[in-house]
Every structure is written in C-alpha cells, then in structure tokens.
Short mmCIF file of N, CA and C in Angstrom, two decimals:
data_model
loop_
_atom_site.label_atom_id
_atom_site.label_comp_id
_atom_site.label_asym_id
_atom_site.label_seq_id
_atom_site.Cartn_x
_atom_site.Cartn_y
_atom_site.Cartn_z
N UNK Y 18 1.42 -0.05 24.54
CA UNK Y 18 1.96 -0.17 23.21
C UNK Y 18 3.11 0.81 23.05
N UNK Y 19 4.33 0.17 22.69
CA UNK Y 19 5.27 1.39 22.51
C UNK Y 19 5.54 2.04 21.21
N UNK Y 20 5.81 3.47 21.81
CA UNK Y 20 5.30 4.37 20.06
C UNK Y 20 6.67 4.31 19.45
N UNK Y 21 6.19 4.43 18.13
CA UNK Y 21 7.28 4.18 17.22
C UNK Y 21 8.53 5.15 17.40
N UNK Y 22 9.91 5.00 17.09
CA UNK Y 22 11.08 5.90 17.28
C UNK Y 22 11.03 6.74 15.63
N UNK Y 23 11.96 7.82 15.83
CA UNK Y 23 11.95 8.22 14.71
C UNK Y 23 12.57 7.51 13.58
N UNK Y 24 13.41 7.15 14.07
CA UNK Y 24 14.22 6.14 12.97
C UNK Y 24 13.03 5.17 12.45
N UNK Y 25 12.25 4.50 12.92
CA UNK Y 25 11.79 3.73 12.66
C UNK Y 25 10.54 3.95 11.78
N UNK Y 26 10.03 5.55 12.02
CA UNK Y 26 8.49 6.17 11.56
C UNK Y 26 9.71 6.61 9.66
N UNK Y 27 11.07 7.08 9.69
CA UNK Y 27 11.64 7.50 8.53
C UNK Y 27 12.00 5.80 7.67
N UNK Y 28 12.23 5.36 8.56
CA UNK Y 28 12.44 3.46 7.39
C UNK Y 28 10.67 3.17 7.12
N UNK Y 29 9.97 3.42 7.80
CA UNK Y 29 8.50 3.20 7.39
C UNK Y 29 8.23 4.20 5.84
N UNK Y 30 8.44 5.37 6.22
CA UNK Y 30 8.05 6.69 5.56
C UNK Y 30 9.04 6.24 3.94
N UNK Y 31 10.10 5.63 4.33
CA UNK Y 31 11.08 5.38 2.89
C UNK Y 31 11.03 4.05 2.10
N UNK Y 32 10.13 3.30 3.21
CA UNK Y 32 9.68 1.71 2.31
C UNK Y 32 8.70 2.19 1.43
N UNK Y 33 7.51 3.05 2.27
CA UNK Y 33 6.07 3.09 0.93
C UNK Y 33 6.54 3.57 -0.04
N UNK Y 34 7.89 4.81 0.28
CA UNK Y 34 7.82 5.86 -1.09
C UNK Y 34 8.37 4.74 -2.02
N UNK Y 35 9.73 4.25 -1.65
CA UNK Y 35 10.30 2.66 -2.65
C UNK Y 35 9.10 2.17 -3.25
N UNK Y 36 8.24 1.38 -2.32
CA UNK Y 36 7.05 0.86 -2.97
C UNK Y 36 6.29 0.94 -4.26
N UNK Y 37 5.94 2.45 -3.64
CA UNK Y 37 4.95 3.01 -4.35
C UNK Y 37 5.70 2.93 -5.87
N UNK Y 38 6.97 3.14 -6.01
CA UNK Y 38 7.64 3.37 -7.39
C UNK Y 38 7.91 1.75 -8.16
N UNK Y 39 8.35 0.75 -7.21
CA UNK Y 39 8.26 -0.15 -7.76
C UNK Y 39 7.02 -0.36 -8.14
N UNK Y 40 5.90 -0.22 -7.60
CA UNK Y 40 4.34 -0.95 -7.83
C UNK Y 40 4.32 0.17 -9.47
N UNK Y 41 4.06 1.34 -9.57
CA UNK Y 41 3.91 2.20 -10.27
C UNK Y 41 5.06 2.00 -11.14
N UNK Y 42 6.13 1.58 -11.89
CA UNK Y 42 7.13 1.60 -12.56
C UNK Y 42 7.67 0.71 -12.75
N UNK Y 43 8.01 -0.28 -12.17
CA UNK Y 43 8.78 -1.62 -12.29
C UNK Y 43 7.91 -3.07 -12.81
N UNK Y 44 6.90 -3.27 -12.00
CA UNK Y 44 6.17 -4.27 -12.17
C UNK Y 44 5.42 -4.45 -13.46
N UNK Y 45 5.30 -5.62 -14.28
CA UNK Y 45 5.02 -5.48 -15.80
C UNK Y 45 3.42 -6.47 -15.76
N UNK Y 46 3.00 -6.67 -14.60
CA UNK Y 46 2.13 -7.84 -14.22
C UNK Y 46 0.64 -7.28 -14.56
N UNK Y 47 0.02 -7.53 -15.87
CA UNK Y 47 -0.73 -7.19 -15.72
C UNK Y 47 -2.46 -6.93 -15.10
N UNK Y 48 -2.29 -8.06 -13.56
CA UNK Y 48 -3.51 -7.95 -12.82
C UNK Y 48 -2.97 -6.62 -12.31
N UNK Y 49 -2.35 -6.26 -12.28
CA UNK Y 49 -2.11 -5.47 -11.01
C UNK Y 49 -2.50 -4.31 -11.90
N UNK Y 50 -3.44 -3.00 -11.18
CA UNK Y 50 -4.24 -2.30 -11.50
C UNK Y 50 -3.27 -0.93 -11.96
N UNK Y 51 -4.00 0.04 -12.70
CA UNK Y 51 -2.70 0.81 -12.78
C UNK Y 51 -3.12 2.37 -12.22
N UNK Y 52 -4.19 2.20 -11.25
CA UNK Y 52 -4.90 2.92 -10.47
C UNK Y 52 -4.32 2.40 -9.05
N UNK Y 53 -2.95 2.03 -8.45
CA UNK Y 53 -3.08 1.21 -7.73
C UNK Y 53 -1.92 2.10 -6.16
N UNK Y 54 -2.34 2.14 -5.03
CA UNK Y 54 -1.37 3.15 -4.69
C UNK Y 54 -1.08 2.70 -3.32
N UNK Y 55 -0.19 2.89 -2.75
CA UNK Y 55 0.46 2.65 -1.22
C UNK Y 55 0.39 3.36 -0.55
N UNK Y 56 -0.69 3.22 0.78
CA UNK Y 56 -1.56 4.55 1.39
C UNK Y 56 -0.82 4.83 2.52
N UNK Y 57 0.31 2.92 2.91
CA UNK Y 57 1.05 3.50 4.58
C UNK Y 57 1.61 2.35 4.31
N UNK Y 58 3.23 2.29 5.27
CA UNK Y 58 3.60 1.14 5.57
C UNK Y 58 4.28 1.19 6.88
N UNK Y 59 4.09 0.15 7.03
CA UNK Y 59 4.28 0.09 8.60
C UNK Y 59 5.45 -0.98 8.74
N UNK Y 60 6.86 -0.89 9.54
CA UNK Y 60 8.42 -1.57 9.46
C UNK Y 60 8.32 -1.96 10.82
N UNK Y 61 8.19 -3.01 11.12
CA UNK Y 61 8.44 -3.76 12.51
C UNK Y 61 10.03 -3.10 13.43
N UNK Y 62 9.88 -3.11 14.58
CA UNK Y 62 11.38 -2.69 14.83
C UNK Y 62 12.25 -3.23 14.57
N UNK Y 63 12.57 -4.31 14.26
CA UNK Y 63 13.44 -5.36 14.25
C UNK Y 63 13.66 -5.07 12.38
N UNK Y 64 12.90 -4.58 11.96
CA UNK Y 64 12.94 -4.67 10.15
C UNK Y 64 13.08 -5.61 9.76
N UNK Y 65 12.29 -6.52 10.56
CA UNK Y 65 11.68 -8.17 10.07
C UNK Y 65 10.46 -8.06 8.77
N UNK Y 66 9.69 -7.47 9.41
CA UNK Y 66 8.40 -7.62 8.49
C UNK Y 66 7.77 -6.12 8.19
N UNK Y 67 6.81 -5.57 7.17
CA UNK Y 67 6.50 -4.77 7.00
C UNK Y 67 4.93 -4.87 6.36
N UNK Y 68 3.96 -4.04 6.73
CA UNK Y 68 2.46 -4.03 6.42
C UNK Y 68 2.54 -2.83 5.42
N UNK Y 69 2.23 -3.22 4.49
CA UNK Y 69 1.93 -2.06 3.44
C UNK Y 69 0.26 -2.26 2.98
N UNK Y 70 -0.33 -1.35 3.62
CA UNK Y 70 -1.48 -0.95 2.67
C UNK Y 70 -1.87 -0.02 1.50
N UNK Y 71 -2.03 -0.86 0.80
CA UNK Y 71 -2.67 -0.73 -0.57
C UNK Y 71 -4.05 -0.04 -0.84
N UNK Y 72 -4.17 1.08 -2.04
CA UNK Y 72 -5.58 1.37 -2.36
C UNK Y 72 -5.84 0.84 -3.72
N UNK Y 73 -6.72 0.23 -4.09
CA UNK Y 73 -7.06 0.37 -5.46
C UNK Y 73 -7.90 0.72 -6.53
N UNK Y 74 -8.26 1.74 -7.08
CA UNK Y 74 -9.37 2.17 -7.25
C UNK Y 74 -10.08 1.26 -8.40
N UNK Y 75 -10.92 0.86 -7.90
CA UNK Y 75 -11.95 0.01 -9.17
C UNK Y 75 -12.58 -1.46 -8.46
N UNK Y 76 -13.42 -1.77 -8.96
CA UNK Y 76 -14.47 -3.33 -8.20
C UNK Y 76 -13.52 -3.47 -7.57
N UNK Y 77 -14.22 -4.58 -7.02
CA UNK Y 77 -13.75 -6.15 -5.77
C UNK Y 77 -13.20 -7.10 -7.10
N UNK Y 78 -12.80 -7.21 -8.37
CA UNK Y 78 -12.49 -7.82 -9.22
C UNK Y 78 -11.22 -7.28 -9.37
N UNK Y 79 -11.21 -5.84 -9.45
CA UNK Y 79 -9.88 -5.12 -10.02
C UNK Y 79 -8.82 -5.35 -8.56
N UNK Y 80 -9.82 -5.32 -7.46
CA UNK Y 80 -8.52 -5.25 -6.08
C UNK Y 80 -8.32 -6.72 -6.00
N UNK Y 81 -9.15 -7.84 -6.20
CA UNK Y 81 -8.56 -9.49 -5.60
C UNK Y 81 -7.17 -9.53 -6.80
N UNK Y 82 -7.52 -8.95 -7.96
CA UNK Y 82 -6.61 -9.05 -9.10
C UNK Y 82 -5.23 -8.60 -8.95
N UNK Y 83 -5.28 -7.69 -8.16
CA UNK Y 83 -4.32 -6.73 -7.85
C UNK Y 83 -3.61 -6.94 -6.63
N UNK Y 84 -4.18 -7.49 -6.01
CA UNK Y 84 -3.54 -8.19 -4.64
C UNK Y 84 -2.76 -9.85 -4.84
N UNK Y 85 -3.15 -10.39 -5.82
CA UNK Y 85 -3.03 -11.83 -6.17
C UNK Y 85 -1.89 -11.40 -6.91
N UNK Y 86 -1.34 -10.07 -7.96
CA UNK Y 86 -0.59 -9.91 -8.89
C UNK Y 86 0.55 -9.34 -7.91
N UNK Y 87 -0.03 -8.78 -6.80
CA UNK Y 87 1.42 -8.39 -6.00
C UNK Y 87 2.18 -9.88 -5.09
N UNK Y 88 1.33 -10.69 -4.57
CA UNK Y 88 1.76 -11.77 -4.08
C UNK Y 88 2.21 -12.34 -4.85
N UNK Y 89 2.03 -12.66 -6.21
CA UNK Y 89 3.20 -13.17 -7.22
C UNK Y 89 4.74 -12.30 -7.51
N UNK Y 90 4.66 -11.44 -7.01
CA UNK Y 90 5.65 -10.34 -7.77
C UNK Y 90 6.24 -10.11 -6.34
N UNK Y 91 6.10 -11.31 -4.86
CA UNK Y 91 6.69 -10.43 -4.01
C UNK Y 91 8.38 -10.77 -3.82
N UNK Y 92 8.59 -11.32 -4.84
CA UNK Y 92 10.40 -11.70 -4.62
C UNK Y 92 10.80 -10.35 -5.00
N UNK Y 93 10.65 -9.81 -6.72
CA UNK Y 93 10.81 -9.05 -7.28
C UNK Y 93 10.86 -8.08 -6.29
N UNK Y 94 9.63 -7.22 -5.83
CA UNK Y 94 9.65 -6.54 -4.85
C UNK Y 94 10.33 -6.24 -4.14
N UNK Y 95 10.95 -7.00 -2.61
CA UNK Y 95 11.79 -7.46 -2.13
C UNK Y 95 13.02 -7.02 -2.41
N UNK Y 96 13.43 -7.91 -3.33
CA UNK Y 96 14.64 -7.87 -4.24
C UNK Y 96 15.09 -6.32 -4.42
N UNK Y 97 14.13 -5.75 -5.81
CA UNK Y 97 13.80 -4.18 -5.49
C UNK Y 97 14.36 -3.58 -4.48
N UNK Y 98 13.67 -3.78 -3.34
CA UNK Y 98 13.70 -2.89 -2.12
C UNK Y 98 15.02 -2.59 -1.36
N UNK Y 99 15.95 -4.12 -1.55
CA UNK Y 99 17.04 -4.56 -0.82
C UNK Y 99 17.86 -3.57 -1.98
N UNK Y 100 17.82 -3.51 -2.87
CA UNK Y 100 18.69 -2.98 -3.97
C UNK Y 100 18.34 -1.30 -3.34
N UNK Y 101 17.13 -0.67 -3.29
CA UNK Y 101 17.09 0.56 -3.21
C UNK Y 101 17.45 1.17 -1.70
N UNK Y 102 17.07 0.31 -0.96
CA UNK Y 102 17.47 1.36 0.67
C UNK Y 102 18.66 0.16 1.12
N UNK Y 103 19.37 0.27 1.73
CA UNK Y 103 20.73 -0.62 2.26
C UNK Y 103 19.96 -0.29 3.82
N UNK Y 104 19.43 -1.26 4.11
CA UNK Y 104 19.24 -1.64 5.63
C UNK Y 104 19.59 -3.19 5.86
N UNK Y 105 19.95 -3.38 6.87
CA UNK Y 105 20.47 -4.42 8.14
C UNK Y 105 19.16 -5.63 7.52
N UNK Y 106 18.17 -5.55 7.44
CA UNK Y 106 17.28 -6.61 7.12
C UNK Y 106 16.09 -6.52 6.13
N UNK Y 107 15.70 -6.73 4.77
CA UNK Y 107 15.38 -6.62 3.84
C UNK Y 107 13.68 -6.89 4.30
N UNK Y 108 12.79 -6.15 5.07
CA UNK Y 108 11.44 -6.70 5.41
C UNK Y 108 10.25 -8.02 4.93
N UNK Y 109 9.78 -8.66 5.38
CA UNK Y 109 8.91 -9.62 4.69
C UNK Y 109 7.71 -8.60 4.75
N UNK Y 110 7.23 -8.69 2.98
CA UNK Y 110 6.08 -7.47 3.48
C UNK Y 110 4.60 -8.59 3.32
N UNK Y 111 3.53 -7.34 3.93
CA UNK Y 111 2.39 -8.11 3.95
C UNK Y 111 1.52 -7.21 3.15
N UNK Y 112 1.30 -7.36 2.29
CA UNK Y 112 0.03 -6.17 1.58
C UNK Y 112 -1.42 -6.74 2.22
N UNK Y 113 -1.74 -5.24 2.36
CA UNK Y 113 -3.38 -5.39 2.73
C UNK Y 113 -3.97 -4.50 2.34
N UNK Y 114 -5.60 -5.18 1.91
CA UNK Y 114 -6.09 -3.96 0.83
C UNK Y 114 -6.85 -2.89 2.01
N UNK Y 115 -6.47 -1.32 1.83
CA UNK Y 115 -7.06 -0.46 2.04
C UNK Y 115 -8.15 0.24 1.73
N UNK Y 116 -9.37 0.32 1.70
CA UNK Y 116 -10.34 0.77 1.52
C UNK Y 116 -11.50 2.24 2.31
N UNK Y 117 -10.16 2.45 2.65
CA UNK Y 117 -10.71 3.75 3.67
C UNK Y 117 -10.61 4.70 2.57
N UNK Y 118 -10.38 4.80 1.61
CA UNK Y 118 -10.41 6.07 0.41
C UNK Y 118 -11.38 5.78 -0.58
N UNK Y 119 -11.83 4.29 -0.69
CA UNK Y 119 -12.95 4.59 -1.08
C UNK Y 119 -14.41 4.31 -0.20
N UNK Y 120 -14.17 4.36 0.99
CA UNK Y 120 -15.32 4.43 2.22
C UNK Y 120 -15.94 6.08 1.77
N UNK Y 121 -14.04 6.43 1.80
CA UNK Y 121 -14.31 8.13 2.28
C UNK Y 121 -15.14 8.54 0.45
N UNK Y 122 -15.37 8.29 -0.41
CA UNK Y 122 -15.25 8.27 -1.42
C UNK Y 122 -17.08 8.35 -1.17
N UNK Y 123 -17.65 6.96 -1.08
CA UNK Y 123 -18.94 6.71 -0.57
C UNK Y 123 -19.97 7.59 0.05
N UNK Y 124 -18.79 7.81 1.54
CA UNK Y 124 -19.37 8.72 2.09
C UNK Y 124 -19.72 9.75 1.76
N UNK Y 125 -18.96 10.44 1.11
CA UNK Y 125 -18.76 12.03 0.29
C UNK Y 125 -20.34 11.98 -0.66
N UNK Y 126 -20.43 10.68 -1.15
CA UNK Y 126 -21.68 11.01 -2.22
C UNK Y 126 -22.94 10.66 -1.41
N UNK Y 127 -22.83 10.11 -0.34
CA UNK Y 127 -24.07 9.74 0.37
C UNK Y 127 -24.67 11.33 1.30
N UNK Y 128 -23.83 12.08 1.54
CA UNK Y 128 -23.96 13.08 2.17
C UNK Y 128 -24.31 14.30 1.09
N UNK Y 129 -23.57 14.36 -0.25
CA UNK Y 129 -24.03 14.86 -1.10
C UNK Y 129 -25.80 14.85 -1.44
N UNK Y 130 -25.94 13.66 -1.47
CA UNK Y 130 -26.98 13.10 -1.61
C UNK Y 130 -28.33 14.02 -0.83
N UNK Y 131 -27.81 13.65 0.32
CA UNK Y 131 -28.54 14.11 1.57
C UNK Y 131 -28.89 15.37 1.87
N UNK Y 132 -27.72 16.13 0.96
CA UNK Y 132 -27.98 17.71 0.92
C UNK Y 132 -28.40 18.43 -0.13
N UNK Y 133 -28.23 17.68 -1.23
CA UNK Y 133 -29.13 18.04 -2.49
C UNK Y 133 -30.89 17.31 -2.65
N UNK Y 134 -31.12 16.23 -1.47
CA UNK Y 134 -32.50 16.00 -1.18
C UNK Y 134 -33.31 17.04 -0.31
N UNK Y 135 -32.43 17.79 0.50
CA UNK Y 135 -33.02 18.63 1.46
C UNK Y 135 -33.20 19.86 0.84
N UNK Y 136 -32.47 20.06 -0.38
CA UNK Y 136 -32.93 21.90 -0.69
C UNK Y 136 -33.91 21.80 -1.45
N UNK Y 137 -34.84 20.53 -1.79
CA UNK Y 137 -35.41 20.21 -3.13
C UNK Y 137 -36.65 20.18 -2.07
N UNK Y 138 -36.88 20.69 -0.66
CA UNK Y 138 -38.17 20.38 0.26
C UNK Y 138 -38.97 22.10 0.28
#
C-alpha cells in the first residue's frame, strides 16, 4: 500500500477542516444533527474522491437522519468546497458514519463500571 505524500495528508487535513465548517455553519437542513462532527477525511491521489467520516452524537435515529440530510445537501457541499480551496479537481465525497467515539464513549463507562463494582467487595 503506498503511504500517503505530504501534499496529499495537507489537501486531506484542509478538506475536513472546510467540512467541518460547512456541516457546522452553512447547512440549514434540519435532519442533520447539530452535535454533528468530521473525525477524518481521506483525498484520493488523483483528488477524485474523498471519505469523510462523520461522528454524531445521539441514537441510530439522530445518525440515519443525519447522514440522509448530508446526502441531500451533497451538491451544496461540493459546491462549498470548490469555492473554498482552488484545487485541480473538486472531490466526490463519501460520508461514513464514525462510531469509534462513541465505542470509546461505551467503553469508558463499562470499565467504570467494573471498577466501582470491585471496591464495593
């Protein structure tokens, strides 16, 4: 697998921050959660396509909501994006929901758990 160049890890590093501001500031859609945040994105070399994962904090109701409200809003987006960074090819992005923050979230109270059962022996 070849590792990413720097150029390519700084157009990654400058799509989420874009992102994150359009998702947080621009977008008026109201599925889309307002707990809602861009954890990584990832820019193909070619700056064809781009994977942005998403966190959202709240149910499996608040994230299908929130994922369905960004796939409507992905011209806008886009659009957005091409307006804010001037690169050679405007990415097709793919959102995917992230849930490793609230795994880590889980975990934290299950272990809590585990250590406030043990001083109680």
């Amino acid at each position: 697998m070849k590792k990413n160049s720097i150029k390519n890890t700084r157009v990654s590093g400058e799509v989420q921050k874009v992102l994150s501001e359009i998702i947080r500031g621009e977008i008026k859609d109201p599925r889309i959660s307002p707990m809602t945040s861009v954890v990584q994105a990832y820019v193909a070399p070619d700056l064809k396509t781009c994977k942005a994962y998403i966190s959202v904090l709240g149910d499996e109701e608040a994230q299908k909501n929130t994922l369905e409200g960004l796939q409507s809003a992905m011209g806008y987006i886009r659009r957005q994006l091409a307006r804010e960074l001037n690169l050679r090819n405007t990415p097709e992005i793919t959102f995917i929901l992230d849930q490793s923050i609230e795994y880590g979230v889980s975990m934290s109270k299950l272990i809590d758990e585990v250590v406030s059962g043990g001083e109680d022996s």
